[in-house]
XYZ file of C-alpha atoms in Angstrom:
633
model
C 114.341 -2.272 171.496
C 111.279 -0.190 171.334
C 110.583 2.183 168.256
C 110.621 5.376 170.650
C 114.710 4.180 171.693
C 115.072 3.406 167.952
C 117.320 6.172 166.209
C 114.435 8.100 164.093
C 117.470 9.087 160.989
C 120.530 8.885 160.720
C 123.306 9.499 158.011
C 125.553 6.267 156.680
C 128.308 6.182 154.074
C 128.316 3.530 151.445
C 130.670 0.624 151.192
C 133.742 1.718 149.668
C 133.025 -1.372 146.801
C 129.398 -0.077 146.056
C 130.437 3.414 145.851
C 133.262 2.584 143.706
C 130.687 0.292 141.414
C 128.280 2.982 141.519
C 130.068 5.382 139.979
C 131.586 2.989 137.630
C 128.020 1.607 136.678
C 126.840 5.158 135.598
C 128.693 5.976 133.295
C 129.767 2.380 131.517
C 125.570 1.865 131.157
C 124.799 4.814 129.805
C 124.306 3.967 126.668
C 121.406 1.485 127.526
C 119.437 3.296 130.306
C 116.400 1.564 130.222
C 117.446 -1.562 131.993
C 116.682 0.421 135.030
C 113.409 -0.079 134.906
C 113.940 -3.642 133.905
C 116.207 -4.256 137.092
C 113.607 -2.575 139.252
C 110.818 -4.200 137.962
C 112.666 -7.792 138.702
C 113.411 -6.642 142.189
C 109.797 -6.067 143.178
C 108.822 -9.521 141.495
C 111.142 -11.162 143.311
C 110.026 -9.479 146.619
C 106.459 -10.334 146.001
C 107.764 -13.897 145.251
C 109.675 -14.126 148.549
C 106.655 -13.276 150.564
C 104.598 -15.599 148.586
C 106.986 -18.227 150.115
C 107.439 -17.262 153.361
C 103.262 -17.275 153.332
C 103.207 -20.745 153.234
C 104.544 -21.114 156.648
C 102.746 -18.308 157.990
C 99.673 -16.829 156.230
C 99.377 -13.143 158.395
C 101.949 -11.971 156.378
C 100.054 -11.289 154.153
C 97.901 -9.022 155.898
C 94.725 -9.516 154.230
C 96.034 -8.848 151.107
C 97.194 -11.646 149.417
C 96.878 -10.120 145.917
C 100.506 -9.848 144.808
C 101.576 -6.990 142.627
C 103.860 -4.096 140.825
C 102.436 -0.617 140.216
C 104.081 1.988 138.260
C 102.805 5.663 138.281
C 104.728 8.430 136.384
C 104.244 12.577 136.847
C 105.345 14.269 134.039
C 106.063 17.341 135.175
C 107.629 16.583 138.597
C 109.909 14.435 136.629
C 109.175 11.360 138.961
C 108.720 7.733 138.530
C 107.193 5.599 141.241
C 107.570 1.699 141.727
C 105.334 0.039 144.542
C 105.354 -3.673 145.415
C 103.574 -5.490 148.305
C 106.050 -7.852 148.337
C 107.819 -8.829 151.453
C 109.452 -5.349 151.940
C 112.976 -4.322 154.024
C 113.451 -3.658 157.540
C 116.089 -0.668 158.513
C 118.258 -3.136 159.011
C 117.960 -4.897 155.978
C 117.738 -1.484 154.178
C 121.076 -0.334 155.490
C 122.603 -3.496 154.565
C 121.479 -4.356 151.092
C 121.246 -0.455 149.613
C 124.463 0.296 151.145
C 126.500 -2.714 150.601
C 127.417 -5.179 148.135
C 127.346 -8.168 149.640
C 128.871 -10.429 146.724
C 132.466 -12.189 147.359
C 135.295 -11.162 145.311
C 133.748 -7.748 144.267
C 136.862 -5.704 145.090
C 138.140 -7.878 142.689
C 136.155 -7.323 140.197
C 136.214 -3.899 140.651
C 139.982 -3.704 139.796
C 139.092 -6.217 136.670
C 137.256 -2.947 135.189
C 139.376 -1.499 132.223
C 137.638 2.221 132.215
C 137.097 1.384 128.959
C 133.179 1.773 128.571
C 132.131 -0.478 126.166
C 134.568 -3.737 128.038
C 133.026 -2.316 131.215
C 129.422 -2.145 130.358
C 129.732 -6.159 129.534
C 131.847 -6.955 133.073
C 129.102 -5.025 134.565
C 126.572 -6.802 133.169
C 127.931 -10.072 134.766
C 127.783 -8.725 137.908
C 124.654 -7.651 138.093
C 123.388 -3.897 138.692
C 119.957 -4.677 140.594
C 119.111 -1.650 142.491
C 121.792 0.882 141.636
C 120.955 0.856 138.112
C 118.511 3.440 139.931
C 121.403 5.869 139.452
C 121.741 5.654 135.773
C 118.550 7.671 135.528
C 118.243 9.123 139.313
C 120.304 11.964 140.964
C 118.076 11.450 143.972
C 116.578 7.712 144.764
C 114.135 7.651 147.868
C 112.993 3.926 149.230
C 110.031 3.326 151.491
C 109.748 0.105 152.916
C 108.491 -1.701 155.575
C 109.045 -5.833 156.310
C 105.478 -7.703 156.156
C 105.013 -8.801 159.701
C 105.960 -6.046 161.199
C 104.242 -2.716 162.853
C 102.786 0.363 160.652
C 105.941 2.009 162.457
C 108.804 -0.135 161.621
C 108.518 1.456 158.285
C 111.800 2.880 157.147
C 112.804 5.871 154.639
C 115.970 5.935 152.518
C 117.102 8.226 150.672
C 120.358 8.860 148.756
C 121.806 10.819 145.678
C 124.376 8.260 144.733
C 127.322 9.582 146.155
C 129.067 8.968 149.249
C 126.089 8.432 151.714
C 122.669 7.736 152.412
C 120.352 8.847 154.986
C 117.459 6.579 156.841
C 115.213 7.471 158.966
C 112.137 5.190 160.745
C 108.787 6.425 159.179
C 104.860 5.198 159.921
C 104.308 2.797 156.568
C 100.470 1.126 156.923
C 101.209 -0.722 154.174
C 103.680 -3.750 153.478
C 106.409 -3.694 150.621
C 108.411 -1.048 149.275
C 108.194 1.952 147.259
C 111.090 3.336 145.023
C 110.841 7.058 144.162
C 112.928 8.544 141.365
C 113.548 11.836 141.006
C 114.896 11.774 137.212
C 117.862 13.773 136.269
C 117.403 16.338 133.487
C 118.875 14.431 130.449
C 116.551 11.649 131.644
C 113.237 13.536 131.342
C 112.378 10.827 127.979
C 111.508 8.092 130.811
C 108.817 10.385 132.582
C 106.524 9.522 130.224
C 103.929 6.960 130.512
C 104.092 5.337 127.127
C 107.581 4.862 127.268
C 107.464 3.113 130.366
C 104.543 0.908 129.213
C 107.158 -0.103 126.175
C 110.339 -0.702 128.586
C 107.903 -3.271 130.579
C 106.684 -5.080 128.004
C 110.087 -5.580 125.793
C 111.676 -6.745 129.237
C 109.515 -7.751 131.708
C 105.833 -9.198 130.273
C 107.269 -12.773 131.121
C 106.980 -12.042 135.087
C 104.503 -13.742 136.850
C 103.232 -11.092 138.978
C 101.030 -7.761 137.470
C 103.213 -4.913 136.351
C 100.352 -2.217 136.121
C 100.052 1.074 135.698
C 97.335 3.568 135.470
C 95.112 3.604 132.477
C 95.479 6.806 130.016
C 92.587 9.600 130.540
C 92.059 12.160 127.661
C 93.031 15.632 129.472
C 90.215 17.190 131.299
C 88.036 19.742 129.358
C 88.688 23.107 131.309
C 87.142 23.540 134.252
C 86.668 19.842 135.069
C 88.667 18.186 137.394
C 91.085 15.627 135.216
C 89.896 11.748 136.207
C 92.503 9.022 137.589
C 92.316 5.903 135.237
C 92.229 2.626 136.790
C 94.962 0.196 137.377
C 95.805 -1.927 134.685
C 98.154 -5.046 133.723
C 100.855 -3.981 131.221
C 102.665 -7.358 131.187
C 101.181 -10.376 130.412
C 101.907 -11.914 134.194
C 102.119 -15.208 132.784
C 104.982 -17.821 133.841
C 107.437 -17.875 130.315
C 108.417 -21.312 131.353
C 104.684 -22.457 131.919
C 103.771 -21.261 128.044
C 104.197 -23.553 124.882
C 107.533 -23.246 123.009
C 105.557 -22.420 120.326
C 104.102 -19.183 121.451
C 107.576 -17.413 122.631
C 109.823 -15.898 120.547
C 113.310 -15.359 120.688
C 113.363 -12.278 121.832
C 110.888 -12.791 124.664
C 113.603 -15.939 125.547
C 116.532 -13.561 125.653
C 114.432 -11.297 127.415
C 113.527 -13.527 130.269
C 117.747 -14.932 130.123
C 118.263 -11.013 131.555
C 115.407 -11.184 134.191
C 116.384 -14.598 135.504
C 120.023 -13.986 135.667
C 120.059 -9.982 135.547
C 122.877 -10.430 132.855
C 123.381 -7.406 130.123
C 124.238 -9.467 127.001
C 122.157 -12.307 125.254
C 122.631 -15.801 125.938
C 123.952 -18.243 123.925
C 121.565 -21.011 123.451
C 118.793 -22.127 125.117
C 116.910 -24.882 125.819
C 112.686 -25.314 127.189
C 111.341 -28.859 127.895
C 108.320 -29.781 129.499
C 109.086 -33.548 131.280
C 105.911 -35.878 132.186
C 106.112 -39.208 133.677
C 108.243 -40.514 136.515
C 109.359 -37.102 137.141
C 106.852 -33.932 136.311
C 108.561 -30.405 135.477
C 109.474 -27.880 133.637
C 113.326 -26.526 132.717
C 114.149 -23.405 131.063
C 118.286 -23.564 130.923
C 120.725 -21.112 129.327
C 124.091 -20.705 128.322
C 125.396 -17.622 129.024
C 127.454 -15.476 126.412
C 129.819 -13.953 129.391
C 130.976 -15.521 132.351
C 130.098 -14.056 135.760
C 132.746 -12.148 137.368
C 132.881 -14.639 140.398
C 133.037 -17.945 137.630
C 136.152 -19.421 139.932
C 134.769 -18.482 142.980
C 133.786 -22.289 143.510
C 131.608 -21.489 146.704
C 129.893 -18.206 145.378
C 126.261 -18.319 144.783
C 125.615 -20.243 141.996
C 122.302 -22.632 140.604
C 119.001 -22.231 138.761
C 115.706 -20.592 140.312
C 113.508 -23.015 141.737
C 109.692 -22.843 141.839
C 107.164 -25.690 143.210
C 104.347 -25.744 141.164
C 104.780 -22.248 139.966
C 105.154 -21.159 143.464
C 108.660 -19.236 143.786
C 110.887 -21.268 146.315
C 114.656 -20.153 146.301
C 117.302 -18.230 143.895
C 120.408 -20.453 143.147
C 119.492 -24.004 144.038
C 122.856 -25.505 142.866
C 121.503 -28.657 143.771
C 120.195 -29.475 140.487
C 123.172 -29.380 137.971
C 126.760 -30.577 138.957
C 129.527 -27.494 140.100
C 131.235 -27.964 136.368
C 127.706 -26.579 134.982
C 127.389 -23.357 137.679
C 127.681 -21.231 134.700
C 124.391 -22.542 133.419
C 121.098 -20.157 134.479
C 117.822 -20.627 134.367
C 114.398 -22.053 135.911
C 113.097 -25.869 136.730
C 109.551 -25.964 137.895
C 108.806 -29.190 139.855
C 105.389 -31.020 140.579
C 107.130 -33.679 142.663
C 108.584 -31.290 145.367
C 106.950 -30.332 148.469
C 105.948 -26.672 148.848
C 108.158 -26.368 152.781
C 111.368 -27.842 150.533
C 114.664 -26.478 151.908
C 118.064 -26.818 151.133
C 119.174 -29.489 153.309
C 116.303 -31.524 152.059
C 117.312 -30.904 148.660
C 120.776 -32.328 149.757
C 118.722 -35.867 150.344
C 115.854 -35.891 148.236
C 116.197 -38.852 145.816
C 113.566 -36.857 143.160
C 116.351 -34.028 143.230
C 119.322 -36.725 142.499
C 117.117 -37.926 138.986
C 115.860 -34.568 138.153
C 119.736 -33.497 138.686
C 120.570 -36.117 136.576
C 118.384 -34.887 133.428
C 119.088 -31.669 133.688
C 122.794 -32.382 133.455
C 121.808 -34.836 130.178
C 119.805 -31.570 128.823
C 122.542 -29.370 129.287
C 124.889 -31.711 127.630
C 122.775 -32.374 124.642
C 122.679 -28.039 124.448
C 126.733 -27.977 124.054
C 126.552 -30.383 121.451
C 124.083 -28.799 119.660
C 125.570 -25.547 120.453
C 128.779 -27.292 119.070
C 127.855 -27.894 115.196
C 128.348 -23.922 115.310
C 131.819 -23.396 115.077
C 131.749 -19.486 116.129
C 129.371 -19.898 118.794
C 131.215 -22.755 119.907
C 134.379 -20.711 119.871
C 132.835 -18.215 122.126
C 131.563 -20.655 124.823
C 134.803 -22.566 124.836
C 136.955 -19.439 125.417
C 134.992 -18.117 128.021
C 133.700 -21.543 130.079
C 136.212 -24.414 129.075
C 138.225 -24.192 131.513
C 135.165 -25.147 133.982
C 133.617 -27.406 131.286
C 136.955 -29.581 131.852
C 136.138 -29.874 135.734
C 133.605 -32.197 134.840
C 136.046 -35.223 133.188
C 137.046 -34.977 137.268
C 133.740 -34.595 138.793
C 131.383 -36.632 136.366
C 132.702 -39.824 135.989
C 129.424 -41.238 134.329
C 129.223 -38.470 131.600
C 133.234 -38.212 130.996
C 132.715 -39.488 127.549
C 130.325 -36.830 126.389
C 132.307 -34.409 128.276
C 135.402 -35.818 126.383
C 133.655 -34.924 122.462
C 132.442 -31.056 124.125
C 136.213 -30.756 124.735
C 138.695 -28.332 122.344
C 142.430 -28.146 122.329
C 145.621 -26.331 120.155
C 147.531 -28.558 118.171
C 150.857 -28.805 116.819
C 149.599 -29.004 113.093
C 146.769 -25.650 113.352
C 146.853 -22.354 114.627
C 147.124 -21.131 118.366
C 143.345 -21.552 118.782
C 141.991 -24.172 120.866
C 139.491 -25.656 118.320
C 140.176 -29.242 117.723
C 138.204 -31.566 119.364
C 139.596 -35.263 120.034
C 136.942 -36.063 117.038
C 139.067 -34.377 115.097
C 142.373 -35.576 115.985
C 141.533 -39.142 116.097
C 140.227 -38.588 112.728
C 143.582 -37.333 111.071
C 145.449 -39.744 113.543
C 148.221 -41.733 111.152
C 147.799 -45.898 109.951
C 148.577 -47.687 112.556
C 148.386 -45.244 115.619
C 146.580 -46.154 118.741
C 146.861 -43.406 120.913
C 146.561 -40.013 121.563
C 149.239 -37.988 121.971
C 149.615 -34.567 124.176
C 152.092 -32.535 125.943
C 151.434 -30.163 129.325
C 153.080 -27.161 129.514
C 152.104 -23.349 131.492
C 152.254 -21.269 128.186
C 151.465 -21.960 124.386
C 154.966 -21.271 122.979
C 156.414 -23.345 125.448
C 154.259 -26.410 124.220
C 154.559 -25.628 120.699
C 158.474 -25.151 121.001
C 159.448 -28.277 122.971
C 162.093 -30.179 122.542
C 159.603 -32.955 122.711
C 157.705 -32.654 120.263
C 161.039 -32.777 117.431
C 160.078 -36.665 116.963
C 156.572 -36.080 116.085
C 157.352 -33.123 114.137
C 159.831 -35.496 112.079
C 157.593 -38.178 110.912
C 154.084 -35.955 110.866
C 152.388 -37.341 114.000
C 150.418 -34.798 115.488
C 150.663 -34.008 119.132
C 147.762 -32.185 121.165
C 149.037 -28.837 122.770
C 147.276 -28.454 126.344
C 148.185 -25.214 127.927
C 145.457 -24.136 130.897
C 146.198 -24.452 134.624
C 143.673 -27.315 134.844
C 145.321 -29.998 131.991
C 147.342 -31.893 133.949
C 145.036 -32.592 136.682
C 142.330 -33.374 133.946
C 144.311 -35.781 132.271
C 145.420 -37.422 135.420
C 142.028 -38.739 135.296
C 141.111 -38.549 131.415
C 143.385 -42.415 130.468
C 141.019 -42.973 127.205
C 138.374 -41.195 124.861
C 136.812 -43.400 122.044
C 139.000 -46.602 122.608
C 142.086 -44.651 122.439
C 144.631 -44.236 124.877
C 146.141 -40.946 125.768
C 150.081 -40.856 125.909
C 151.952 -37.994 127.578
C 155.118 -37.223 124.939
C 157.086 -35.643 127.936
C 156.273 -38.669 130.010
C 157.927 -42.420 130.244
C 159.308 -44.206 127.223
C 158.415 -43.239 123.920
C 158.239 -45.483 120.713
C 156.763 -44.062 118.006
C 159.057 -46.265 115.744
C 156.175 -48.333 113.845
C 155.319 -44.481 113.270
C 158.833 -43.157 111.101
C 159.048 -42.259 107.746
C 162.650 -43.839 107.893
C 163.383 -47.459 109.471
C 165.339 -47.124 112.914
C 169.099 -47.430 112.234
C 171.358 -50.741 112.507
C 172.290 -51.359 116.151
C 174.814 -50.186 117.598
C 178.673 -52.061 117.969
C 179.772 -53.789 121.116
C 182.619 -50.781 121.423
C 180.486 -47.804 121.001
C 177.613 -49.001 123.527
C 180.582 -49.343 126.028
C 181.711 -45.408 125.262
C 178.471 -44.375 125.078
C 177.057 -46.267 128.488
C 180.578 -44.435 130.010
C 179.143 -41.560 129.027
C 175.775 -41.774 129.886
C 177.326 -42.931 133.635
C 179.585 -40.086 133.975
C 176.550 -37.583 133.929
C 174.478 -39.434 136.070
C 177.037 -39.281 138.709
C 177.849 -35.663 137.904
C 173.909 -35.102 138.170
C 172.612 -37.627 140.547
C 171.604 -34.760 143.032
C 169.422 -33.477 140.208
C 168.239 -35.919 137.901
C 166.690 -39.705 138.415
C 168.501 -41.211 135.463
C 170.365 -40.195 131.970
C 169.811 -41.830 128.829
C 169.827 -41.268 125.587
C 166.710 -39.724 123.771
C 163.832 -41.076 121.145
C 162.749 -37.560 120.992
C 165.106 -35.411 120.172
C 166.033 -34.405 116.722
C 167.834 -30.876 116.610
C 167.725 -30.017 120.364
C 170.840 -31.387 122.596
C 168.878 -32.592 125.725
C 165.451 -32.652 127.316
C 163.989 -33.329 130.401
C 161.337 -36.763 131.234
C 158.906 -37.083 133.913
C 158.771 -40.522 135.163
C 155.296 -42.655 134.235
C 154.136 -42.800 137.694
C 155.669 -39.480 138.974
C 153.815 -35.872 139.122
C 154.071 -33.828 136.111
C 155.894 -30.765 136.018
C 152.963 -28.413 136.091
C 151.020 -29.787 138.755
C 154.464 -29.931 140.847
C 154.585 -26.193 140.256
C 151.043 -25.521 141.583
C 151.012 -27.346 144.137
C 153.987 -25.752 145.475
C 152.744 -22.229 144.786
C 149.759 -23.234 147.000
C 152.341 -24.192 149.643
C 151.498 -28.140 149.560
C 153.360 -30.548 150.034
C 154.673 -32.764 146.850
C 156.282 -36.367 146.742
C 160.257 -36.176 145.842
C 160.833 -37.249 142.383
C 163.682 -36.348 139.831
C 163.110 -36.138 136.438
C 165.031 -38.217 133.889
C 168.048 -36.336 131.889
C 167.763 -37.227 128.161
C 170.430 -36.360 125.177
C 170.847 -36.631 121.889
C 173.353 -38.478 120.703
C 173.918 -37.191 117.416
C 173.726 -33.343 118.460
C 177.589 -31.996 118.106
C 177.083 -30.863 121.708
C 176.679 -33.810 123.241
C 179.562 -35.565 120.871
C 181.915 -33.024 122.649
C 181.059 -34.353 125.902
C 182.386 -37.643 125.116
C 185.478 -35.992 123.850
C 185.889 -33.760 126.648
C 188.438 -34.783 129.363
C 189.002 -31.738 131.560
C 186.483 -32.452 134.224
C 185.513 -28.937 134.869
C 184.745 -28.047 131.218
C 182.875 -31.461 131.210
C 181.201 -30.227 134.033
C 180.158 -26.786 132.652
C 178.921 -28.476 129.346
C 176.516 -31.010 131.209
C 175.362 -28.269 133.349
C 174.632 -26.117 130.590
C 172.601 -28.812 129.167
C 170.858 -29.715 131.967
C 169.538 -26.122 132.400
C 168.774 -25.695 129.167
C 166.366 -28.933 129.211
C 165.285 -26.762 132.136
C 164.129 -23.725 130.308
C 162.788 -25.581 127.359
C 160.645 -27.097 129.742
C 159.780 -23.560 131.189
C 161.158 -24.158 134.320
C 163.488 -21.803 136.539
C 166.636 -22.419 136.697
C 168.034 -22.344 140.941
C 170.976 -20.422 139.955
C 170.524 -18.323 136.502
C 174.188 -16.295 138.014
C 175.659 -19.569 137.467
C 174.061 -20.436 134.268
C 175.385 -17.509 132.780
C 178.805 -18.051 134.104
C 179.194 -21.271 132.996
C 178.029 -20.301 129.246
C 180.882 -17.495 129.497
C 183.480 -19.960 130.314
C 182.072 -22.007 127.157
C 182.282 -19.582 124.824
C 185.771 -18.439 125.779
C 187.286 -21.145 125.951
């Protein structure tokens, strides 16, 4: 298509998504308006960095100017702000696509996450990322100019929007490469048109990027007259790589401040950790741990990974290459020496320099949560928000399960609701003479704390870990051992915890009562063989009537229930009916000779092991019917 058949301007509405976000965004970031500038500032790096890469394949793009940089001007009185880059610029296409859209998976989602509530909203926000609409926050009228490098002077491309409902774009004559961002400030934002103030945003947020922020220099006014001079261009930021600098120089605040550029997050990060690596392998890492998780945390294919660079040279965003999926929430830089400059993805897939450096970095990361773990809030605060992916890894990362294992935190039946006991802990408090681990899977909390199970432990002050989160039972069909201790499932199999008891185990029972009680136990099973594998009497129990066992080689009862909700397919195992034979209830039943009353009372039972369990019951009309016939009776 020729520019003369091109459509010259045209108007477009945005994406529902980034007009609803827009909006949103406004008003929840109020309250900290100068990350505009910030977000700006890190666009037009980026786009100078982009070019700088795509240069290496094909130097005209730069168009005999190959001096990379970010100019800021400022007119007080129109009330405008100007940002130029000669970075690799937009085509109308690409202008219509990334100003209008939001091209980020799951962001209706996350949209419908947002409360309304401000100060929740400004943080949700902040994980997403606000990149150019933060425009808006200051804005009631945002103009781009921007034309692709390596195209003509008239591919340029105008757009122009007041953050509403639509934008207009129209094909303009642009000599120059890069783009140009023109702000027309609203009147409650007039404090930003002001040089100084500017000059202060860009160096408490962006004097870490690499490439010159400048602006003009300050002229006394012009006696009167005189015609007022135009100062020269000059750096503001220190355009010095942060990671490239001596841990010594930064500070902590010029650390957080890079966390926001490099992962355009609002809050601070947790921790952080800079090494320098010489040797075998040459580069620099500059990781963080985030304080809030990204809005797309589960999305396991969204983009996710650390910036890359090649000797300082800026190669891709989000190489997930170098740290395992279980880290994605980890940001950050690596800086390699070893890497070629043409590196791509799919050679980053193969590279055998990648698999060691991936290694490391995992090691580095690793070493951070423990450190990160001697503080007990902080620790807290990860755990809550990223432990749930942390425990991905005792799947994924067979090698490091162990120090995985120590980084993990669960609820116990001895403390509060909190997850904060580690298996440090537990094995540490575990009783003389116990060998293994014990723990119980369940969907909620209450149902874990409250089992039925959990009445022998309870008993004789053996303390049973409480694991509660969607991923537990798939973890721990993996996790067998942590420090030379076995794990045992207390819903699961056999139990003996006799060497454990306060009180020795009762004489055995008479020839003539294991007769009546082995009738018993038969007449259920054939009551309940549709429903149950077996019926026995219980180790477990102490005040509760009956409970329900999962078989040592079968599927638990949680993983049964999710894999059914995700309509697979699961193998065909009953669970195993156990009573307690010194509950009055079950007494009765061997007293009871009307079969349907005997019936009633074993169903009753059953579906009560059911519910404790936090199952469904088939037939709750039934249930309930039954129980009325009981108590009448």
């Amino acid at each position: 298509m020729s520019v003369a058949d091109k459509p010259t301007a045209e108007t477009l509405g945005f994406q529902t998504e980034a007009k609803q976000l827009l909006q949103l965004m406004i008003h929840s970031l109020y309250s900290n308006r100068e990350i505009f500038l910030r977000e700006l500032v890190s666009n037009a790096s980026d786009a100078c960095d982009k070019l700088r890469f795509a240069a290496l394949a094909d130097s005209s793009l730069y168009e005999n100017d190959g001096e990379l940089k970010v100019r800021i001007s400022v007119d007080e009185d129109a009330r405008t702000i100007i940002i130029d880059d000669n970075g690799i610029g937009m085509s109308r296409e690409e202008a219509v696509s990334h100003l209008g859209t939001i091209a980020k998976s799951g962001t209706a989602e996350f949209i419908r996450n947002l409360s309304g509530d401000e100060k929740k909203d400004s943080h949700l926000i902040g994980q997403f990322g606000v990149g150019f609409y933060s425009a808006f926050i200051v804005a009631d009228k945002v103009e781009v100019l921007s034309r692709r490098a390596g195209q003509s002077a008239a591919d340029g491309v105008h757009w122009v929007s007041s953050g509403e409902s639509d934008f207009s774009v129209e094909t303009i004559d642009k000599p120059e490469r890069g783009t140009r961002i023109v702000l027309h400030l609203k009147e409650d934002a007039a404090e930003f048109a002001n040089d100084w103030r500017l000059r202060s945003i860009v160096r408490k947020y962006s004097d870490h990027i690499a490439v010159p922020v400048q602006m003009r220099q300050y002229m006394p006014p012009a006696e009167e007259g005189k015609e007022q001079e135009i100062g020269e261009w000059e750096n503001v930021n220190s355009a010095t790589a942060l990671w490239m600098r001596s841990k010594n120089e930064i500070s902590d605040e010029e650390y957080q401040s890079f966390y926001q550029h490099v992962s355009h997050d609002y809050a601070e990060p947790l921790a952080w950790s800079h090494n320098k690596v010489e040797g075998k392998l040459e580069y620099t890492s500059l990781l963080y741990i985030p304080t809030e998780a990204p809005f797309d945390l589960y999305h396991r294919d969204a983009a996710r990974g650390l910036k890359l660079y090649v000797q300082r040279t800026y190669i891709m965003d989000d190489a997930e290459q170098f740290l395992p999926l279980y880290l994605r929430f980890v940001k950050g830089v690596v800086d390699s020496n070893d890497l070629s400059l043409n590196v791509s993805r799919e050679i980053l897939q193969q590279d055998a320099t990648v698999e060691s450096m991936k290694s490391a970095l995992t090691k580095r990361v690793l070493d951070m949560l423990e450190k990160l773990a001697e503080d007990k809030e902080k620790y807290a605060a990860f755990w809550k928000t990223f432990g749930n992916v942390l425990k991905e890894g005792m799947v994924e990362d067979v090698a490091n399960r162990e120090r995985i294992g120590k980084l993990l935190r669960f609820a116990s039946s001895t403390s509060s609701k909190e997850q904060d006991q580690s298996l440090d802990d537990y094995i540490a408090r575990m009783k003389e003479g116990q060998t293994q681990i014990y723990y119980i899977v369940s969907d909620h909390y209450d149902t874990a704390k409250n089992s039925p199970h959990l009445e022998i432990f309870r008993a004789n002050d053996v303390e049973v870990l409480l694991m509660h989160d969607r991923l537990d039972e798939w973890m721990m069909g993996y996790f067998r051992e942590y420090a030379g201790k076995a794990f045992a499932d207390v819903a699961r199999g056999d139990l003996d915890i006799s060497h454990l008891m306060k009180d020795p185990q009762p004489e055995k029972k008479a020839e003539d009562e294991s007769a009546a009680d082995n009738a018993l136990l038969e007449r259920i099973k054939t009551l309940l063989s549709e429903q149950v594998e077996s019926v026995r009497f219980s180790t477990r129990l102490v005040d509760s009537p009956a409970c329900l066992v999962v078989g040592q080689a079968d599927m638990g009862m949680q993983m049964r229930r999710m894999m059914e909700a995700a309509g697979q397919a699961v193998p065909d195992a009953k669970p195993i009916f156990e009573l307690n034979e010194k509950h009055a209830l079950v007494k009765r039943l061997t007293g009871t000779s009307d079969a349907a009353r005997f019936e009633d009372l074993a169903l009753v039972l059953l579906d009560e092991a059911r519910l404790s369990a936090g199952l469904t019951l088939e037939n709750p009309a039934g249930f309930v019917a039954r129980v009325n016939r009981l108590l009448n009776a």
